[in-house]
Coordinates of C-alpha atoms in Angstrom, one line a residue:
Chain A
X1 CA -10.6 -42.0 14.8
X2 CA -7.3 -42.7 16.5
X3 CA -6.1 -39.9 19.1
X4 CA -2.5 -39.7 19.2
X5 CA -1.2 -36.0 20.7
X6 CA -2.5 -32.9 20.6
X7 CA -4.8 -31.4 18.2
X8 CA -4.2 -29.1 15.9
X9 CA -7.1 -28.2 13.4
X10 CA -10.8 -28.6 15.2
X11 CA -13.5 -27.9 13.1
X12 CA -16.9 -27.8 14.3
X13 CA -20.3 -27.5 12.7
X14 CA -18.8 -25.7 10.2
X15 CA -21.6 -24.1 8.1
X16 CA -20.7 -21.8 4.8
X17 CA -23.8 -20.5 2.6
X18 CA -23.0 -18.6 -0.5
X19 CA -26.8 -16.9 -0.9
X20 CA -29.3 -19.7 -0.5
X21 CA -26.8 -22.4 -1.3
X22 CA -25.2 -24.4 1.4
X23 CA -21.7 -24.9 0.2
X24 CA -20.2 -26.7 3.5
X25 CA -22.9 -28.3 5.4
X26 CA -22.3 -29.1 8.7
X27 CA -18.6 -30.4 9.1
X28 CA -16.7 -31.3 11.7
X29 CA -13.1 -32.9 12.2
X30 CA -9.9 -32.8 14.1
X31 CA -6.5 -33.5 13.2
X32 CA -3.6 -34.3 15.2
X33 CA -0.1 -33.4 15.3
X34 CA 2.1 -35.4 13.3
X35 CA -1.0 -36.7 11.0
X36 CA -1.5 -35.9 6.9
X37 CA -5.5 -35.9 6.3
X38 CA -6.4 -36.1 2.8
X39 CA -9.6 -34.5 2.0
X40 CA -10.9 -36.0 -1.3
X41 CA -13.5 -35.3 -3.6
X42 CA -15.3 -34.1 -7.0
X43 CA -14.6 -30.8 -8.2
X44 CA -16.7 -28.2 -6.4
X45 CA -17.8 -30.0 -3.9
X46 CA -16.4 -27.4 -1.9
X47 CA -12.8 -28.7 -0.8
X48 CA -11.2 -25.6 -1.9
X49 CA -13.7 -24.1 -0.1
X50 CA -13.2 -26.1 3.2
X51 CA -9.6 -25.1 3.0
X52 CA -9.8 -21.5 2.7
X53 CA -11.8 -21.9 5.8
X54 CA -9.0 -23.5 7.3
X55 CA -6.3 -20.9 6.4
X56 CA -9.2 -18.0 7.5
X57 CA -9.3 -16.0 4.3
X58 CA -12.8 -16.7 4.4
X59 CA -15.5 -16.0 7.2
X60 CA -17.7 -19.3 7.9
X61 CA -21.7 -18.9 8.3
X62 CA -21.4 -20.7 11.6
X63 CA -19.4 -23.2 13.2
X64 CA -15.9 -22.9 14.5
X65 CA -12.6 -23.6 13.3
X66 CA -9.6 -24.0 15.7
X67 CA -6.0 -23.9 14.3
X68 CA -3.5 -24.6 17.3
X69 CA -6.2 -24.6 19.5
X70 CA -7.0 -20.7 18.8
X71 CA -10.7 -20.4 17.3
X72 CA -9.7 -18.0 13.9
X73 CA -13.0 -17.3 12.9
X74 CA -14.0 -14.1 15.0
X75 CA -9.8 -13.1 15.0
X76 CA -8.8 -10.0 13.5
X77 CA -6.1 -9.7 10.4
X78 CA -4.0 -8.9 12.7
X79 CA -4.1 -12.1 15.3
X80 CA -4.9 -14.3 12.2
X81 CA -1.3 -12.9 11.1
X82 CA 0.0 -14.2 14.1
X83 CA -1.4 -17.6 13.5
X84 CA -0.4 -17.6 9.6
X85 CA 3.2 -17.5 10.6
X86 CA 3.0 -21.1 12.1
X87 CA 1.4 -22.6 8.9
X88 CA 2.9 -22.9 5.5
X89 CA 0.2 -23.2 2.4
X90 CA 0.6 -24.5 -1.1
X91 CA -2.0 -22.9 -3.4
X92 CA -3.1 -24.9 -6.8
X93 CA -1.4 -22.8 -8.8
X94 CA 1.5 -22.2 -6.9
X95 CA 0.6 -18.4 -6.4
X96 CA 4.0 -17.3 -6.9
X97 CA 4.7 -13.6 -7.1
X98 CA 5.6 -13.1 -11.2
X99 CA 7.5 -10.0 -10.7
X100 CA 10.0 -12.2 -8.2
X101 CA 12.5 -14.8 -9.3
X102 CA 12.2 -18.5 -7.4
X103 CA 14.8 -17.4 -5.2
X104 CA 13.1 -14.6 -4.1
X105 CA 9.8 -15.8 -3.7
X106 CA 10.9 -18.6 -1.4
X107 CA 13.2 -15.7 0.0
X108 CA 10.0 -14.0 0.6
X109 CA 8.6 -14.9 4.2
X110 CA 12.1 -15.0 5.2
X111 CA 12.8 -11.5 4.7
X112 CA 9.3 -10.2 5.8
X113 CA 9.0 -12.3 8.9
X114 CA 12.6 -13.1 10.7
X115 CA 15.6 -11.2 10.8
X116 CA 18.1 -13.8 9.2
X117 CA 21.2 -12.2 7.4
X118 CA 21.0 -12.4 3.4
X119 CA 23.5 -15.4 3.1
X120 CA 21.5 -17.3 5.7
X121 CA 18.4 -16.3 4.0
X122 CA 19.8 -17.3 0.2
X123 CA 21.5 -20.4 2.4
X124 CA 18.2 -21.8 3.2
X125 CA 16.5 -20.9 -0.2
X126 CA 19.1 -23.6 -1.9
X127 CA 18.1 -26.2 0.7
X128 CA 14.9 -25.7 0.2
X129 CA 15.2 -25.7 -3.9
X130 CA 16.8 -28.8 -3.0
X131 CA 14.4 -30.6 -1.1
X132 CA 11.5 -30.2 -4.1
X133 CA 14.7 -31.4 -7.0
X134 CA 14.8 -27.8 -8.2
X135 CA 18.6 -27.1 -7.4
X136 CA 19.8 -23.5 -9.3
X137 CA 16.8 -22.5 -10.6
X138 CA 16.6 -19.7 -7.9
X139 CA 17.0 -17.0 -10.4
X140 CA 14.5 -17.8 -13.0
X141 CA 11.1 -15.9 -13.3
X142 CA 7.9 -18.0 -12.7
X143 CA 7.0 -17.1 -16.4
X144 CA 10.4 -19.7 -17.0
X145 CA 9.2 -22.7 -15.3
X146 CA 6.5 -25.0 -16.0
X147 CA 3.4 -25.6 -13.9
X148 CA 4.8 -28.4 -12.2
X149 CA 7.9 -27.1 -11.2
X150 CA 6.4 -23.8 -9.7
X151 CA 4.0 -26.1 -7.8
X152 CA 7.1 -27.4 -5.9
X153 CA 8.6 -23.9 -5.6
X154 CA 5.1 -23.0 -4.4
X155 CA 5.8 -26.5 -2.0
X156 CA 9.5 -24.6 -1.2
X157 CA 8.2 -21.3 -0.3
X158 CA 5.5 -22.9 2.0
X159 CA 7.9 -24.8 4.1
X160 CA 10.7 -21.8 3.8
X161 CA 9.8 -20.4 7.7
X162 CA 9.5 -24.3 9.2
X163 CA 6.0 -24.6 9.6
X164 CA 4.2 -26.8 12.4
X165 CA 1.5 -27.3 9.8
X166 CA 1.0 -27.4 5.8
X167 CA -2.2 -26.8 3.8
X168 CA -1.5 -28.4 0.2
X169 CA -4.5 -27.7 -2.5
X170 CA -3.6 -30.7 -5.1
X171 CA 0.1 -30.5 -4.3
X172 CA 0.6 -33.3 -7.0
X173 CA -1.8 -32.6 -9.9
X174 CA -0.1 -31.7 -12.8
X175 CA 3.0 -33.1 -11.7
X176 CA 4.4 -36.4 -13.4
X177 CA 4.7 -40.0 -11.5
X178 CA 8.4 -39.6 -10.4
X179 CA 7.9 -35.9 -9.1
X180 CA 4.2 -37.4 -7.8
X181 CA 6.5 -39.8 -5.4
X182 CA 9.0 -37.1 -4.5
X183 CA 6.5 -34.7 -3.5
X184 CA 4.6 -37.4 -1.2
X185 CA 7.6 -38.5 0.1
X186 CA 8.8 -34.9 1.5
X187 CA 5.3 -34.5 3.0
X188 CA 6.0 -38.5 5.0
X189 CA 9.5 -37.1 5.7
X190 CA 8.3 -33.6 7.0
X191 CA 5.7 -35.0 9.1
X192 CA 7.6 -38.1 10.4
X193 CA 10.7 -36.3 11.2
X194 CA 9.8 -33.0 12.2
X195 CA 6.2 -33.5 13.9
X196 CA 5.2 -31.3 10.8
X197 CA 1.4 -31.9 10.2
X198 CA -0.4 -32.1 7.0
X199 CA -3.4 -31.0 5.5
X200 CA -3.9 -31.8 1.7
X201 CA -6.4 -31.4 -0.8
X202 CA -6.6 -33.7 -3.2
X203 CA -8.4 -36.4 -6.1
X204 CA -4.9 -38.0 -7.2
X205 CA -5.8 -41.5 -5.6
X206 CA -2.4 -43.1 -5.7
X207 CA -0.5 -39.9 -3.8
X208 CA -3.7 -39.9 -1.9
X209 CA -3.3 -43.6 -0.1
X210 CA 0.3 -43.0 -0.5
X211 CA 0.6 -40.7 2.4
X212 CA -2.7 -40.5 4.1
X213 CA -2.8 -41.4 8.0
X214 CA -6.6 -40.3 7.7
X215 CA -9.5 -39.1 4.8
X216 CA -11.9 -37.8 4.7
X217 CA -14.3 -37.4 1.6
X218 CA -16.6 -34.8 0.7
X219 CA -20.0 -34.7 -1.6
X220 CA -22.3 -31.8 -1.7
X221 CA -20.7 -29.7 1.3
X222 CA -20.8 -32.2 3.8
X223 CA -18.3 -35.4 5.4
X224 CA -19.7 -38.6 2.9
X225 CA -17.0 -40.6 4.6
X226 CA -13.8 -40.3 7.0
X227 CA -11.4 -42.8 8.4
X228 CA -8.1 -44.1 7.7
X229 CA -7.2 -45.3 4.0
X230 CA -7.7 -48.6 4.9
X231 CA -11.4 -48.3 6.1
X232 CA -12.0 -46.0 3.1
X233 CA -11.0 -48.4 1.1
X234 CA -13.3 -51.3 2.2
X235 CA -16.0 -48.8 2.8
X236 CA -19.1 -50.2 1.8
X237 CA -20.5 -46.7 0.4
X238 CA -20.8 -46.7 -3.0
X239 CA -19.7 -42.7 -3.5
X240 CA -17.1 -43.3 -2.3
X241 CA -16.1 -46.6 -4.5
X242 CA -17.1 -44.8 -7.2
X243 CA -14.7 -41.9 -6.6
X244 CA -11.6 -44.1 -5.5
X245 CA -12.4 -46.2 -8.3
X246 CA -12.7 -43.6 -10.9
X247 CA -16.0 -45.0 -12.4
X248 CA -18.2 -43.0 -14.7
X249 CA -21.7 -44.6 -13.4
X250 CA -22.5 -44.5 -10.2
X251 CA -24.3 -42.8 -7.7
X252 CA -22.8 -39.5 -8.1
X253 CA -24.8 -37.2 -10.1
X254 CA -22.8 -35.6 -13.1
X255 CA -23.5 -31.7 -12.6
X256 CA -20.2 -31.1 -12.5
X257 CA -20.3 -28.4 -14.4
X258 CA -22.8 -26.4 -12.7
X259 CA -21.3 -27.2 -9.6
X260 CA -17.7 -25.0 -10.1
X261 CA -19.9 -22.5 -10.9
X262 CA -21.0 -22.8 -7.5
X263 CA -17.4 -23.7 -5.9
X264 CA -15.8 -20.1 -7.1
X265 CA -18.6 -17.3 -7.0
X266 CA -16.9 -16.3 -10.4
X267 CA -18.6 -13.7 -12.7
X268 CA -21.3 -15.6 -14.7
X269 CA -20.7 -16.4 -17.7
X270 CA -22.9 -13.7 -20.0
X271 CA -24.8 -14.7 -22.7
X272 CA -22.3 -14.0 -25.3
X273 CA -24.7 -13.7 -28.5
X274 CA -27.3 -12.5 -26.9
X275 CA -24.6 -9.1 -25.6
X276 CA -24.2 -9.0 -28.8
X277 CA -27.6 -8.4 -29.9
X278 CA -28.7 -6.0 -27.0
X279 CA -25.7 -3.8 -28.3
X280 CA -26.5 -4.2 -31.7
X281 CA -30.4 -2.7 -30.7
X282 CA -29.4 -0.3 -28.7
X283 CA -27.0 1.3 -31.3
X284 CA -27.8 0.6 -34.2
Chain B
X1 CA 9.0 4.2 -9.3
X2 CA 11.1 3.6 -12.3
X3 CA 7.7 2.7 -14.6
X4 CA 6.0 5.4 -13.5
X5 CA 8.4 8.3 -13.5
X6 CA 10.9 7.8 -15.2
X7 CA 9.7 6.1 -18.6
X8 CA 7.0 8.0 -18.7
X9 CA 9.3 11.0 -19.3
X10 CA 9.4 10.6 -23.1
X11 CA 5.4 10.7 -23.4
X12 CA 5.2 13.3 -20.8
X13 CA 7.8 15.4 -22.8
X14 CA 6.1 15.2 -26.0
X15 CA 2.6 16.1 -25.0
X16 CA 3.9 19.0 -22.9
X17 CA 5.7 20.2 -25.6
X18 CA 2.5 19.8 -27.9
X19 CA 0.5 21.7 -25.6
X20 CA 2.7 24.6 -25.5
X21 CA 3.1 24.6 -29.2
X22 CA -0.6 24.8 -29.5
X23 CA -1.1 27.0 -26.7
X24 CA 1.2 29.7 -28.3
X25 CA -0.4 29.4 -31.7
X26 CA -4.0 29.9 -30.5
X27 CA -2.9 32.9 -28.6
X28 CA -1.0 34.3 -31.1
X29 CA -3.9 34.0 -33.7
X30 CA -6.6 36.1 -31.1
X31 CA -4.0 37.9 -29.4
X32 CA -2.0 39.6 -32.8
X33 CA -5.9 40.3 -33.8
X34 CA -6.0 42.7 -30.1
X35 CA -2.4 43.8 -31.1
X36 CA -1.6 42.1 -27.8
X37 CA 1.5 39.9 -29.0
X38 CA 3.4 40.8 -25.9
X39 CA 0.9 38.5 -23.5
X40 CA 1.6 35.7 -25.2
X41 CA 4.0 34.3 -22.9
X42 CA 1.7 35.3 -20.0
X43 CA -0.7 33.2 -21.4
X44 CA 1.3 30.0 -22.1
X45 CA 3.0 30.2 -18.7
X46 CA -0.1 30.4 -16.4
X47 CA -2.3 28.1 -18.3
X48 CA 0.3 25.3 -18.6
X49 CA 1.3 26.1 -14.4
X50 CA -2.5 26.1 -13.3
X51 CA -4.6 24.4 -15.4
X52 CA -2.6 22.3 -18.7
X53 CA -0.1 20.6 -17.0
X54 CA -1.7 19.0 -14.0
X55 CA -4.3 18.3 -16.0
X56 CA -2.7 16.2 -19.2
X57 CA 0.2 14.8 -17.3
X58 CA -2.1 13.4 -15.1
X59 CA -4.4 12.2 -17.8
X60 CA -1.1 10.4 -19.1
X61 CA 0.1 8.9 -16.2
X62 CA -3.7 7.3 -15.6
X63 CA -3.3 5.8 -19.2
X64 CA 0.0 4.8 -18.5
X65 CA 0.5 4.0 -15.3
X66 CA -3.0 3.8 -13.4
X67 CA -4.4 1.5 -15.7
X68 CA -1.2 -0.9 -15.6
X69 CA -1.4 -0.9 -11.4
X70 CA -5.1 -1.5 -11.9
X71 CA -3.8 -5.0 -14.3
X72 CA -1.3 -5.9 -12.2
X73 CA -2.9 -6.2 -9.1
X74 CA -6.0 -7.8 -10.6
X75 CA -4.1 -10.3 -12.3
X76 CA -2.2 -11.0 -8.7
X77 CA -5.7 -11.1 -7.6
X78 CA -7.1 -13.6 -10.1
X79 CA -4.2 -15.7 -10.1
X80 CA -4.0 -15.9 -6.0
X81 CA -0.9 -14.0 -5.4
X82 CA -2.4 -11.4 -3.1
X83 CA -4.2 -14.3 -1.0
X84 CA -1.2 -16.2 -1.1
X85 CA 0.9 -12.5 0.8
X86 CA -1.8 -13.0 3.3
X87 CA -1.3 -16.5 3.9
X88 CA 2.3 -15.9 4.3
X89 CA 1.2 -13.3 7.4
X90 CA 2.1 -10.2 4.4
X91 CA -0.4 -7.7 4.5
X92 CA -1.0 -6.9 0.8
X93 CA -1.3 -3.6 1.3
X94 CA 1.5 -2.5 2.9
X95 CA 3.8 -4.8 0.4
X96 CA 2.2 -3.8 -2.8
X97 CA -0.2 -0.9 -2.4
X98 CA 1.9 1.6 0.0
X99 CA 5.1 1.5 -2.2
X100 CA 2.9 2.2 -5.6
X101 CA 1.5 4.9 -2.9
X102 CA 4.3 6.5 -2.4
X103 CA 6.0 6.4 -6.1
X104 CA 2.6 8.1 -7.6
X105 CA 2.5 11.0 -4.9
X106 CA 6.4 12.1 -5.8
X107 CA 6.7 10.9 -9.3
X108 CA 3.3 12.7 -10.9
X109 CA 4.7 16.0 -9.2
X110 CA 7.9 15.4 -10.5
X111 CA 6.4 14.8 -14.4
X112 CA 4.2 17.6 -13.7
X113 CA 7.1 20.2 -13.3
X114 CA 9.0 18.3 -15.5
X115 CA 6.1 18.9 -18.2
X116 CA 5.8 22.3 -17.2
X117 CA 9.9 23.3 -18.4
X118 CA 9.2 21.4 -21.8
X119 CA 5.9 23.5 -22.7
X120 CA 7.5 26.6 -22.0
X121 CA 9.7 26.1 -24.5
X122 CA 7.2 24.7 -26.6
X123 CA 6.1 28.0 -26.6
X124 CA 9.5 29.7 -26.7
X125 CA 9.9 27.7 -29.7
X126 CA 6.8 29.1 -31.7
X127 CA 7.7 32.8 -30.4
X128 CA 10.6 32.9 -31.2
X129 CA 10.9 31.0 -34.5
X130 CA 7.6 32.2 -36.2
X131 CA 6.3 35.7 -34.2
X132 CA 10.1 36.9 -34.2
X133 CA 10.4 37.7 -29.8
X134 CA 13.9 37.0 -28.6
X135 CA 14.4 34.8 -26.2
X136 CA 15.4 37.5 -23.2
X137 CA 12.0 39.0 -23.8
X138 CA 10.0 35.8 -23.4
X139 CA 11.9 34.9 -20.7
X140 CA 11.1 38.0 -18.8
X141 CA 7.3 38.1 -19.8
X142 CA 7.1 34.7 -18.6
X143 CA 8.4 35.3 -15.5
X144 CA 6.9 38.1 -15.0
X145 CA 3.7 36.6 -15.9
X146 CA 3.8 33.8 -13.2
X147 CA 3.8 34.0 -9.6
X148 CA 4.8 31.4 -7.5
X149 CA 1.2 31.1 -6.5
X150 CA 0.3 29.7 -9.7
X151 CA 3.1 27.0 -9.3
X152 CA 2.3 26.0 -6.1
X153 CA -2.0 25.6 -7.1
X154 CA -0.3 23.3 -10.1
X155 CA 1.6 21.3 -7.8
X156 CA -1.4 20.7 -5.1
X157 CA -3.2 20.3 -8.1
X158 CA -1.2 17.6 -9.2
X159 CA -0.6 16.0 -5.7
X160 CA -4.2 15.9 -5.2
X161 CA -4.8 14.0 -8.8
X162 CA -1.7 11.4 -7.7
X163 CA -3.8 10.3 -4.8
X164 CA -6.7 10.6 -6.8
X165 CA -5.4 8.2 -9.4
X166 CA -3.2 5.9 -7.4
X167 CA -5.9 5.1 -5.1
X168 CA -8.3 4.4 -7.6
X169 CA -6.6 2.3 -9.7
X170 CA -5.4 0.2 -6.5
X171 CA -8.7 -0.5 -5.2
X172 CA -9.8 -1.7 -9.0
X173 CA -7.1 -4.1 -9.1
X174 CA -7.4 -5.3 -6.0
X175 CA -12.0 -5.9 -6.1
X176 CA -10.8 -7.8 -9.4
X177 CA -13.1 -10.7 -9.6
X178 CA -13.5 -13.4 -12.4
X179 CA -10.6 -14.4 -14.3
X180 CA -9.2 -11.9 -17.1
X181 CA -12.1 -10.8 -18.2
X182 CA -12.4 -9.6 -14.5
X183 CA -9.4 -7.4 -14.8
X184 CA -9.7 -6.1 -18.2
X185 CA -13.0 -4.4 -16.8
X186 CA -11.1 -3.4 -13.8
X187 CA -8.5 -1.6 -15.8
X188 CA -11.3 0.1 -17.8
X189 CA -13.3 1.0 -15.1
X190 CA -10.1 2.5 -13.2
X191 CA -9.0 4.8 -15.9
X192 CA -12.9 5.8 -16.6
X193 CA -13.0 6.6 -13.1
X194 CA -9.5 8.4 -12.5
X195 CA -10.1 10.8 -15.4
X196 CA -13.8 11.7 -14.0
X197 CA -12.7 11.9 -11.0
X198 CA -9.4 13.9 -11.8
X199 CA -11.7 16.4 -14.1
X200 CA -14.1 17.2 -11.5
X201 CA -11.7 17.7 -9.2
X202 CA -9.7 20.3 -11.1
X203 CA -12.9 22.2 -11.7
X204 CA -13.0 21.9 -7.6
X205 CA -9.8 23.1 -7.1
X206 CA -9.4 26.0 -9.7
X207 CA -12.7 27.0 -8.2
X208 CA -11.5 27.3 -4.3
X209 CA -7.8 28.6 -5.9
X210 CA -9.0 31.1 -8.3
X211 CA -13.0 31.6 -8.0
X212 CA -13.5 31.9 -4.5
X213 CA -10.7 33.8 -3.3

């Protein structure tokens, strides 16, 4: 683990049960200013999870989390507010407001958070339309766009207020090759230029070593393996080849399934026949 | 604002108007049988101000407009809008609940009296087309019929059910958990649970206005 600067994200011992299952076991990182950590791994094996830790919308078990050195963990809404406004996040799906257009939604944070005139505001909305390679789309409706392109609006609205840090959850899945390279490269620009650091989320292999500084990978909840690309690259686990390989066999079980069941605590899926029969019974 | 006042007017307007038709007819079928034509306003008048028109404008606007708050914010739920406002340091409830808030508590009201004019002359429309009153005279009776009293229990009434309803259906959409089946039982469950809730309180209400004093 190289230390250059100041940290920003400490994680310790970070412990999340849902029930009697251990979703996060135990895991503990730092990340420096200026770096992009990728955090890789099979579906549910709690990355989205991990993050949502990270942004403090959810509580862990135990363990700590520090974001600009502030432990969020015990904070209030209120003084997690106050640290939310130096972090920008780009959700899965974008998250966009529907009832907004693009403009507006990047326009969003603006308008709630600084007190910027509406030309500077709608000023800054182009250049950041710009930056993803969605010039003059501001006033269509997320309904309009594909997935894709309200990822990078999603990417747009994240970095509208400047932010000293960026979650990305799979900034580049569903996005094709080109876009793939022009979204990596804003994240090498944005950290290189303006000390911008970089947390994402994702199992796209080539963005992955594109622009890591530092990985980690996850299995089961807990670290399998961390270190720059190139050591995860030679690493002699086999998880971890398996997964940066893309290999069916290996020693990863295939429960994949059952495990996003476990990731989001969903609604179980019912029984649909036998619903069906109950009701029938009960009236018939 | 504009969905919930405004183009529910049209709805609003013709179940009012139903209800006063109705309400004349039945009273002027056990009413001629007393030889009591004459109350007939009386009756349309307080029973649309104190009891009708709370009552079924409300139960419209839950239809309407409670169950499509209840969709709307479970579908920002499910599809990680409302955690994305609280990422961006925007509390979700003064952004979306507080202005939904504020549009139920004028705009049911508003519908309320609005309903209230167009059932009245629902029932101006029966007397004076098919029991042969002139208009002056129904006027009057109705007027005379009413006191303010009876207005003003209507329009707590109806405040009372706008919070009732609004709060409700915002707290649905916002526990929404588990994709679209998620909301749909959220939207369900809000208007099941507005109308209950809207019902007993009425009885509540009529009973401290009318029962108790």
């Amino acid at each position: 683990m190289k230390d250059n600067g100041e940290t920003i994200i400490e994680v310790n011992d970070l412990v999340r049960r849902f029930g009697d299952r251990q979703v996060l076991d135990d895991i503990s990182f730092n990340v420096h200013r200026g770096e992009i950590l990728v955090i890789m791994g099979g579906s549910g094996c709690g990355k989205s999870t991990l993050l949502r830790h990270m942004i403090g919308s959810m509580k862990p078990t135990s363990g700590s989390v520090k974001i600009f050195g502030e432990e969020i963990t015990g904070m209030k809404e209120r003084e997690i507010e106050r640290v939310r406004l130096r972090f920008g996040m780009l959700f899965q799906s974008g998250a966009l407001l529907a009832s907004l257009t693009v403009g507006e939604n990047i326009a969003l944070p603006l308008l709630q958070h600084t007190k910027k005139s509406p030309d500077e505001i709608q000023q800054i909305v182009r250049a950041k339309l710009e930056m993803v390679g969605l010039t003059g789309f501001e006033d269509l409706k997320p309904d309009e766009i594909s997935g894709g392109m309200k990822k990078r609006v999603g990417l747009a609205r994240a970095l509208a207020l400047d932010p000293e840090l960026l979650f990305s959850d799979e900034p580049t899945s569903g996005l094709d090759p080109i876009m793939t390279a022009v979204v990596d490269q804003l994240t090498l620009k944005l950290t290189q230029g303006s000390h911008m650091t970089a947390v994402v989320v994702s199992h796209d292999m080539t963005s992955a070593f594109r622009i890591a500084t530092r990985m980690i990978m996850l299995g089961h909840g807990s670290i399998v393996a961390q270190g720059t690309p190139d050591e995860i690259r030679n690493s002699s686990n086999p998880e971890v080849q398996q997964f940066i390989h893309g290999q069916a066999d290996g020693p990863i079980p295939l429960n994949l399934s059952q495990e996003e069941h476990k990731d989001h605590q969903h609604v179980r899926p019912r029984p649909f026949l036998g619903g069906r029969f109950r009701f029938h019974h009960k009236h018939p | 604002m504009v969905f919930i006042g405004v183009r529910a007017a049209p709805m609003v307007a013709l179940t009012a108007c139903s209800v006063g038709v109705t309400l004349a007819m039945q009273a002027a079928h056990s009413l001629q049988s007393l030889g009591a034509e004459m109350y007939i306003p009386d009756l349309v008048m307080i029973t649309l101000l104190r009891e009708m028109g709370p009552v079924l404008i409300a139960v419209i606007v839950i239809g309407r407009s409670g169950s499509a708050v209840a969709a709307e914010l479970g579908t920002m739920k499910v599809s990680e809008e409302i955690e994305a406002l609280e990422v961006m340091a925007i509390n979700p409830v003064q952004y979306l609940v507080v202005p939904r808030f504020l549009a139920m508590l004028v705009m049911l009201p508003a519908l309320t009296i609005f309903g209230n004019y167009i059932g009245i002359l629902g029932g101006w429309a029966v007397c004076r087309f098919a029991l042969d009153f002139n208009t002056a005279g129904y006027i009057i009776r109705a007027l005379e019929s009413a006191d303010t009293w009876d207005l003003y229990s209507g329009m707590i009434k109806s405040v009372v059910f706008a919070w009732i309803v609004i709060t409700i259906a915002c707290n649905a959409g916002l526990n929404v958990e588990g994709g679209a089946e998620g909301v749909g039982q959220a939207t369900t469950a809000s208007v099941v649970q507005a109308l209950l809730a809207m019902l007993v309180m009425n009885a509540v209400l009529t009973g401290i206005f009318f029962f108790a004093a």
